């Protein structure tokens, strides 16, 4: 069978986008939690959560360190900010690593999807808390996306994600190399498509989006290449728009699989995960293209946020209108 075209793949992504119906109630179209945000990094979780919100999820949460939370609350009143995370130096005498993890894990019952990593940093307590969250998310079958310092967990504790088919890793070329080294995969052997599939297999079937001039997407069995035009400015933080977009599409996937509206139901869990990954990549690349067209070399990560909905309309299209 010939490789599907970009239009064909996006046509399938379109199938799993919920229509806007009066019968839906608050929360059905996605409850997303972004876990990250430390004293030094407050922008990343905001960009991720806002991309999620702009793509249409009903409720966007940020679970972060108190110092980050106070700042993120000033960025937008649309996000729900929970200052439950702790950096080692800020752990109160009445708190413990266990009590922090328990409070964060307590949020999971309210969420459909989690993103781990934006603005997380490498602090041991922050990393350890996320390790516990990953283990609990896996038990509950909650899909999760790992990016930035969240990928450090996959690199240093690969057993956390090994064999998890509800997990998406989003490494850039440097992070991809580190993950490959952790799994003994030689990045100098084979073309990028094969390498992405090889690393996904080494992790037991996780989905990997290797970001770059083209985005290579694979779970080891199915491999897609997303090569829509992007912008030429490589400002930091553009990957946060990707993680937020992925999270909303994974929430839409859940709505599709739960059949909260009438549809053919001809797409299964594995295929819809790959489609969410491809859709997130396509939307982010289009965001980057639109923002670069407007801002040129002055482009910053926040400029992508304002183009998320337009990028969605351009790539996937709204229900009730033609693709």
GROMACS .gro file of C-alpha atoms in nm:
model
  323
    1UNK     CA    1   0.000   0.000   0.000
    2UNK     CA    2   0.130   0.344  -0.095
    3UNK     CA    3   0.212   0.589   0.182
    4UNK     CA    4  -0.092   0.806   0.261
    5UNK     CA    5  -0.076   1.166   0.148
    6UNK     CA    6  -0.077   1.459   0.389
    7UNK     CA    7  -0.436   1.536   0.286
    8UNK     CA    8  -0.544   1.178   0.355
    9UNK     CA    9  -0.382   1.175   0.700
   10UNK     CA   10  -0.530   1.512   0.796
   11UNK     CA   11  -0.868   1.387   0.667
   12UNK     CA   12  -0.847   1.109   0.925
   13UNK     CA   13  -0.745   1.355   1.199
   14UNK     CA   14  -1.056   1.553   1.103
   15UNK     CA   15  -1.271   1.245   1.177
   16UNK     CA   16  -1.169   1.240   1.542
   17UNK     CA   17  -1.230   1.612   1.603
   18UNK     CA   18  -1.555   1.648   1.801
   19UNK     CA   19  -1.821   1.870   1.645
   20UNK     CA   20  -1.948   2.165   1.851
   21UNK     CA   21  -2.281   2.040   1.989
   22UNK     CA   22  -2.525   2.201   2.231
   23UNK     CA   23  -2.560   1.866   2.408
   24UNK     CA   24  -2.198   1.864   2.532
   25UNK     CA   25  -2.126   1.981   2.884
   26UNK     CA   26  -1.819   2.153   3.032
   27UNK     CA   27  -1.516   1.927   3.037
   28UNK     CA   28  -1.624   1.673   2.775
   29UNK     CA   29  -1.402   1.827   2.508
   30UNK     CA   30  -1.088   1.796   2.712
   31UNK     CA   31  -0.934   1.849   3.053
   32UNK     CA   32  -0.559   1.892   3.017
   33UNK     CA   33  -0.292   1.933   3.285
   34UNK     CA   34   0.057   2.071   3.217
   35UNK     CA   35   0.305   1.972   3.489
   36UNK     CA   36   0.616   2.191   3.504
   37UNK     CA   37   0.695   2.549   3.584
   38UNK     CA   38   0.979   2.622   3.824
   39UNK     CA   39   1.124   2.947   3.962
   40UNK     CA   40   1.344   2.989   3.655
   41UNK     CA   41   1.096   2.885   3.385
   42UNK     CA   42   0.743   3.023   3.381
   43UNK     CA   43   0.683   3.077   3.008
   44UNK     CA   44   0.695   2.717   2.888
   45UNK     CA   45   0.399   2.577   3.086
   46UNK     CA   46   0.196   2.886   2.996
   47UNK     CA   47   0.262   2.845   2.621
   48UNK     CA   48   0.174   2.474   2.639
   49UNK     CA   49  -0.147   2.522   2.837
   50UNK     CA   50  -0.257   2.818   2.623
   51UNK     CA   51  -0.202   2.623   2.300
   52UNK     CA   52  -0.418   2.351   2.450
   53UNK     CA   53  -0.689   2.604   2.535
   54UNK     CA   54  -0.672   2.782   2.198
   55UNK     CA   55  -0.712   2.449   2.017
   56UNK     CA   56  -1.037   2.408   2.203
   57UNK     CA   57  -0.994   2.196   2.515
   58UNK     CA   58  -1.250   2.293   2.778
   59UNK     CA   59  -1.019   2.318   3.079
   60UNK     CA   60  -0.646   2.389   3.088
   61UNK     CA   61  -0.458   2.338   3.414
   62UNK     CA   62  -0.099   2.421   3.507
   63UNK     CA   63   0.050   2.229   3.800
   64UNK     CA   64   0.366   2.408   3.904
   65UNK     CA   65   0.593   2.537   4.180
   66UNK     CA   66   0.443   2.822   4.391
   67UNK     CA   67   0.694   3.082   4.270
   68UNK     CA   68   0.604   2.997   3.910
   69UNK     CA   69   0.234   2.983   3.989
   70UNK     CA   70   0.220   3.340   4.119
   71UNK     CA   71   0.376   3.458   3.792
   72UNK     CA   72   0.174   3.236   3.556
   73UNK     CA   73  -0.151   3.358   3.712
   74UNK     CA   74  -0.063   3.707   3.590
   75UNK     CA   75  -0.024   3.586   3.230
   76UNK     CA   76  -0.385   3.479   3.182
   77UNK     CA   77  -0.699   3.436   3.391
   78UNK     CA   78  -0.811   3.159   3.153
   79UNK     CA   79  -0.577   2.897   3.300
   80UNK     CA   80  -0.629   2.716   3.629
   81UNK     CA   81  -0.301   2.726   3.819
   82UNK     CA   82  -0.221   2.480   4.099
   83UNK     CA   83   0.101   2.549   4.297
   84UNK     CA   84   0.145   2.188   4.416
   85UNK     CA   85   0.497   2.115   4.287
   86UNK     CA   86   0.805   2.182   4.501
   87UNK     CA   87   1.172   2.238   4.433
   88UNK     CA   88   1.402   2.072   4.687
   89UNK     CA   89   1.512   2.400   4.845
   90UNK     CA   90   1.151   2.513   4.894
   91UNK     CA   91   1.018   2.200   5.064
   92UNK     CA   92   0.865   2.305   5.397
   93UNK     CA   93   0.939   2.110   5.715
   94UNK     CA   94   0.575   1.998   5.724
   95UNK     CA   95   0.602   1.856   5.370
   96UNK     CA   96   0.768   1.549   5.223
   97UNK     CA   97   0.835   1.415   4.875
   98UNK     CA   98   0.544   1.176   4.934
   99UNK     CA   99   0.300   1.449   5.037
  100UNK     CA  100   0.389   1.657   4.729
  101UNK     CA  101   0.345   1.359   4.495
  102UNK     CA  102   0.014   1.270   4.663
  103UNK     CA  103  -0.123   1.619   4.605
  104UNK     CA  104  -0.020   1.623   4.237
  105UNK     CA  105  -0.152   1.270   4.181
  106UNK     CA  106  -0.478   1.385   4.341
  107UNK     CA  107  -0.532   1.601   4.030
  108UNK     CA  108  -0.525   1.306   3.788
  109UNK     CA  109  -0.888   1.206   3.838
  110UNK     CA  110  -0.984   1.547   3.698
  111UNK     CA  111  -0.770   1.519   3.383
  112UNK     CA  112  -0.791   1.338   3.049
  113UNK     CA  113  -0.431   1.406   2.939
  114UNK     CA  114  -0.111   1.534   3.101
  115UNK     CA  115   0.195   1.708   2.962
  116UNK     CA  116   0.510   1.669   3.171
  117UNK     CA  117   0.820   1.884   3.126
  118UNK     CA  118   0.759   2.244   3.018
  119UNK     CA  119   0.966   2.457   3.254
  120UNK     CA  120   1.020   2.162   3.489
  121UNK     CA  121   1.396   2.196   3.535
  122UNK     CA  122   1.629   1.926   3.666
  123UNK     CA  123   1.565   1.965   4.040
  124UNK     CA  124   1.559   1.616   4.194
  125UNK     CA  125   1.234   1.660   4.385
  126UNK     CA  126   1.056   1.800   4.077
  127UNK     CA  127   1.186   1.508   3.870
  128UNK     CA  128   1.100   1.248   4.136
  129UNK     CA  129   0.747   1.385   4.171
  130UNK     CA  130   0.694   1.353   3.795
  131UNK     CA  131   0.829   0.997   3.802
  132UNK     CA  132   0.555   0.906   4.052
  133UNK     CA  133   0.293   1.085   3.843
  134UNK     CA  134   0.398   0.889   3.533
  135UNK     CA  135   0.366   0.558   3.719
  136UNK     CA  136   0.018   0.651   3.840
  137UNK     CA  137  -0.091   0.782   3.498
  138UNK     CA  138   0.013   0.451   3.344
  139UNK     CA  139  -0.192   0.257   3.600
  140UNK     CA  140  -0.496   0.467   3.515
  141UNK     CA  141  -0.441   0.461   3.138
  142UNK     CA  142  -0.406   0.840   3.116
  143UNK     CA  143  -0.211   0.943   2.803
  144UNK     CA  144   0.088   1.169   2.863
  145UNK     CA  145   0.334   1.376   2.662
  146UNK     CA  146   0.696   1.420   2.771
  147UNK     CA  147   0.897   1.718   2.652
  148UNK     CA  148   1.202   1.922   2.756
  149UNK     CA  149   1.311   1.825   3.109
  150UNK     CA  150   1.039   1.560   3.111
  151UNK     CA  151   1.247   1.379   2.848
  152UNK     CA  152   1.533   1.369   3.101
  153UNK     CA  153   1.319   1.119   3.292
  154UNK     CA  154   1.286   0.896   2.985
  155UNK     CA  155   1.660   0.924   2.931
  156UNK     CA  156   1.770   0.850   3.289
  157UNK     CA  157   1.483   0.622   3.396
  158UNK     CA  158   1.365   0.460   3.072
  159UNK     CA  159   1.168   0.198   3.265
  160UNK     CA  160   0.914   0.472   3.343
  161UNK     CA  161   0.797   0.477   2.980
  162UNK     CA  162   0.909   0.138   2.847
  163UNK     CA  163   0.620  -0.035   2.672
  164UNK     CA  164   0.374   0.253   2.730
  165UNK     CA  165   0.168   0.289   2.414
  166UNK     CA  166  -0.022   0.589   2.558
  167UNK     CA  167   0.295   0.799   2.577
  168UNK     CA  168   0.435   1.053   2.329
  169UNK     CA  169   0.796   1.175   2.348
  170UNK     CA  170   0.882   1.497   2.161
  171UNK     CA  171   1.263   1.522   2.137
  172UNK     CA  172   1.458   1.768   1.924
  173UNK     CA  173   1.766   1.633   1.749
  174UNK     CA  174   1.992   1.670   2.057
  175UNK     CA  175   1.736   1.512   2.292
  176UNK     CA  176   1.677   1.235   2.038
  177UNK     CA  177   2.050   1.157   2.048
  178UNK     CA  178   2.045   1.135   2.428
  179UNK     CA  179   1.744   0.903   2.428
  180UNK     CA  180   1.907   0.687   2.161
  181UNK     CA  181   2.226   0.663   2.367
  182UNK     CA  182   2.024   0.557   2.672
  183UNK     CA  183   1.877   0.273   2.465
  184UNK     CA  184   2.197   0.179   2.280
  185UNK     CA  185   2.063   0.293   1.941
  186UNK     CA  186   2.331   0.421   1.700
  187UNK     CA  187   2.206   0.748   1.549
  188UNK     CA  188   2.463   0.725   1.269
  189UNK     CA  189   2.309   0.412   1.119
  190UNK     CA  190   2.006   0.433   0.887
  191UNK     CA  191   1.790   0.717   0.759
  192UNK     CA  192   1.593   0.936   1.003
  193UNK     CA  193   1.265   0.752   0.938
  194UNK     CA  194   1.420   0.417   1.028
  195UNK     CA  195   1.598   0.565   1.330
  196UNK     CA  196   1.278   0.709   1.475
  197UNK     CA  197   1.105   0.371   1.435
  198UNK     CA  198   1.406   0.192   1.582
  199UNK     CA  199   1.407   0.411   1.894
  200UNK     CA  200   1.029   0.378   1.934
  201UNK     CA  201   1.071  -0.002   1.923
  202UNK     CA  202   1.359   0.016   2.172
  203UNK     CA  203   1.119   0.191   2.412
  204UNK     CA  204   0.860  -0.081   2.354
  205UNK     CA  205   0.614   0.104   2.135
  206UNK     CA  206   0.602   0.459   2.269
  207UNK     CA  207   0.523   0.722   2.006
  208UNK     CA  208   0.813   0.952   1.921
  209UNK     CA  209   0.794   1.283   1.738
  210UNK     CA  210   1.148   1.374   1.637
  211UNK     CA  211   1.131   1.748   1.573
  212UNK     CA  212   1.336   1.907   1.298
  213UNK     CA  213   1.323   2.037   0.941
  214UNK     CA  214   1.076   1.749   0.901
  215UNK     CA  215   0.904   1.585   1.197
  216UNK     CA  216   0.946   1.208   1.204
  217UNK     CA  217   0.667   1.029   1.390
  218UNK     CA  218   0.676   0.661   1.478
  219UNK     CA  219   0.557   0.404   1.731
  220UNK     CA  220   0.779   0.135   1.578
  221UNK     CA  221   0.500  -0.010   1.364
  222UNK     CA  222   0.364   0.297   1.188
  223UNK     CA  223   0.585   0.584   1.073
  224UNK     CA  224   0.467   0.919   0.936
  225UNK     CA  225   0.666   1.219   0.814
  226UNK     CA  226   0.520   1.563   0.879
  227UNK     CA  227   0.678   1.816   0.648
  228UNK     CA  228   0.438   2.107   0.626
  229UNK     CA  229   0.608   2.444   0.584
  230UNK     CA  230   0.717   2.610   0.908
  231UNK     CA  231   0.878   2.940   0.998
  232UNK     CA  232   1.251   3.007   0.970
  233UNK     CA  233   1.300   3.150   1.320
  234UNK     CA  234   1.412   2.902   1.585
  235UNK     CA  235   1.309   3.086   1.898
  236UNK     CA  236   1.288   2.887   2.219
  237UNK     CA  237   0.945   2.775   2.331
  238UNK     CA  238   0.790   2.677   1.997
  239UNK     CA  239   0.787   2.314   2.112
  240UNK     CA  240   0.548   2.416   2.391
  241UNK     CA  241   0.283   2.492   2.131
  242UNK     CA  242   0.334   2.137   2.005
  243UNK     CA  243   0.285   1.975   2.347
  244UNK     CA  244  -0.029   2.176   2.417
  245UNK     CA  245  -0.171   2.094   2.074
  246UNK     CA  246  -0.092   1.726   2.123
  247UNK     CA  247  -0.266   1.727   2.460
  248UNK     CA  248  -0.591   1.866   2.318
  249UNK     CA  249  -0.585   1.624   2.026
  250UNK     CA  250  -0.532   1.336   2.270
  251UNK     CA  251  -0.833   1.462   2.466
  252UNK     CA  252  -1.034   1.472   2.141
  253UNK     CA  253  -0.912   1.118   2.076
  254UNK     CA  254  -1.061   1.009   2.409
  255UNK     CA  255  -1.391   1.178   2.319
  256UNK     CA  256  -1.383   0.995   1.984
  257UNK     CA  257  -1.305   0.655   2.137
  258UNK     CA  258  -1.573   0.712   2.404
  259UNK     CA  259  -1.820   0.791   2.121
  260UNK     CA  260  -1.960   1.102   2.286
  261UNK     CA  261  -2.107   1.189   1.945
  262UNK     CA  262  -2.234   0.974   1.659
  263UNK     CA  263  -1.959   0.874   1.416
  264UNK     CA  264  -1.842   0.575   1.211
  265UNK     CA  265  -1.596   0.460   1.477
  266UNK     CA  266  -1.358   0.317   1.217
  267UNK     CA  267  -1.036   0.441   1.381
  268UNK     CA  268  -0.877   0.239   1.663
  269UNK     CA  269  -0.666   0.346   1.965
  270UNK     CA  270  -0.326   0.293   1.799
  271UNK     CA  271  -0.413   0.474   1.477
  272UNK     CA  272  -0.578   0.766   1.657
  273UNK     CA  273  -0.266   0.815   1.871
  274UNK     CA  274  -0.052   0.842   1.556
  275UNK     CA  275  -0.309   1.078   1.405
  276UNK     CA  276  -0.300   1.300   1.716
  277UNK     CA  277   0.079   1.314   1.687
  278UNK     CA  278   0.064   1.404   1.318
  279UNK     CA  279  -0.212   1.661   1.373
  280UNK     CA  280  -0.019   1.828   1.655
  281UNK     CA  281   0.289   1.849   1.436
  282UNK     CA  282   0.096   1.988   1.138
  283UNK     CA  283  -0.080   2.254   1.348
  284UNK     CA  284   0.245   2.365   1.514
  285UNK     CA  285   0.432   2.389   1.184
  286UNK     CA  286   0.148   2.599   1.039
  287UNK     CA  287   0.150   2.816   1.355
  288UNK     CA  288   0.521   2.873   1.304
  289UNK     CA  289   0.469   2.959   0.936
  290UNK     CA  290   0.192   3.208   1.011
  291UNK     CA  291   0.379   3.372   1.299
  292UNK     CA  292   0.701   3.399   1.097
  293UNK     CA  293   0.513   3.551   0.805
  294UNK     CA  294   0.386   3.819   1.042
  295UNK     CA  295   0.689   3.873   1.268
  296UNK     CA  296   0.995   3.761   1.069
  297UNK     CA  297   1.315   3.740   1.269
  298UNK     CA  298   1.149   3.908   1.569
  299UNK     CA  299   0.924   3.603   1.621
  300UNK     CA  300   0.891   3.474   1.979
  301UNK     CA  301   0.714   3.170   2.121
  302UNK     CA  302   0.414   3.376   2.231
  303UNK     CA  303   0.349   3.477   1.871
  304UNK     CA  304   0.258   3.115   1.788
  305UNK     CA  305  -0.012   3.112   2.058
  306UNK     CA  306  -0.221   3.368   1.872
  307UNK     CA  307  -0.222   3.158   1.556
  308UNK     CA  308  -0.325   2.818   1.698
  309UNK     CA  309  -0.690   2.841   1.594
  310UNK     CA  310  -0.610   2.975   1.246
  311UNK     CA  311  -0.353   2.697   1.202
  312UNK     CA  312  -0.616   2.441   1.303
  313UNK     CA  313  -0.861   2.579   1.046
  314UNK     CA  314  -0.592   2.582   0.775
  315UNK     CA  315  -0.468   2.227   0.837
  316UNK     CA  316  -0.761   2.025   0.969
  317UNK     CA  317  -1.071   2.239   0.936
  318UNK     CA  318  -1.382   2.291   1.148
  319UNK     CA  319  -1.666   2.040   1.153
  320UNK     CA  320  -1.948   2.159   0.933
  321UNK     CA  321  -1.704   2.311   0.683
  322UNK     CA  322  -1.511   2.137   0.408
  323UNK     CA  323  -1.150   2.031   0.467
   0.00000   0.00000   0.00000
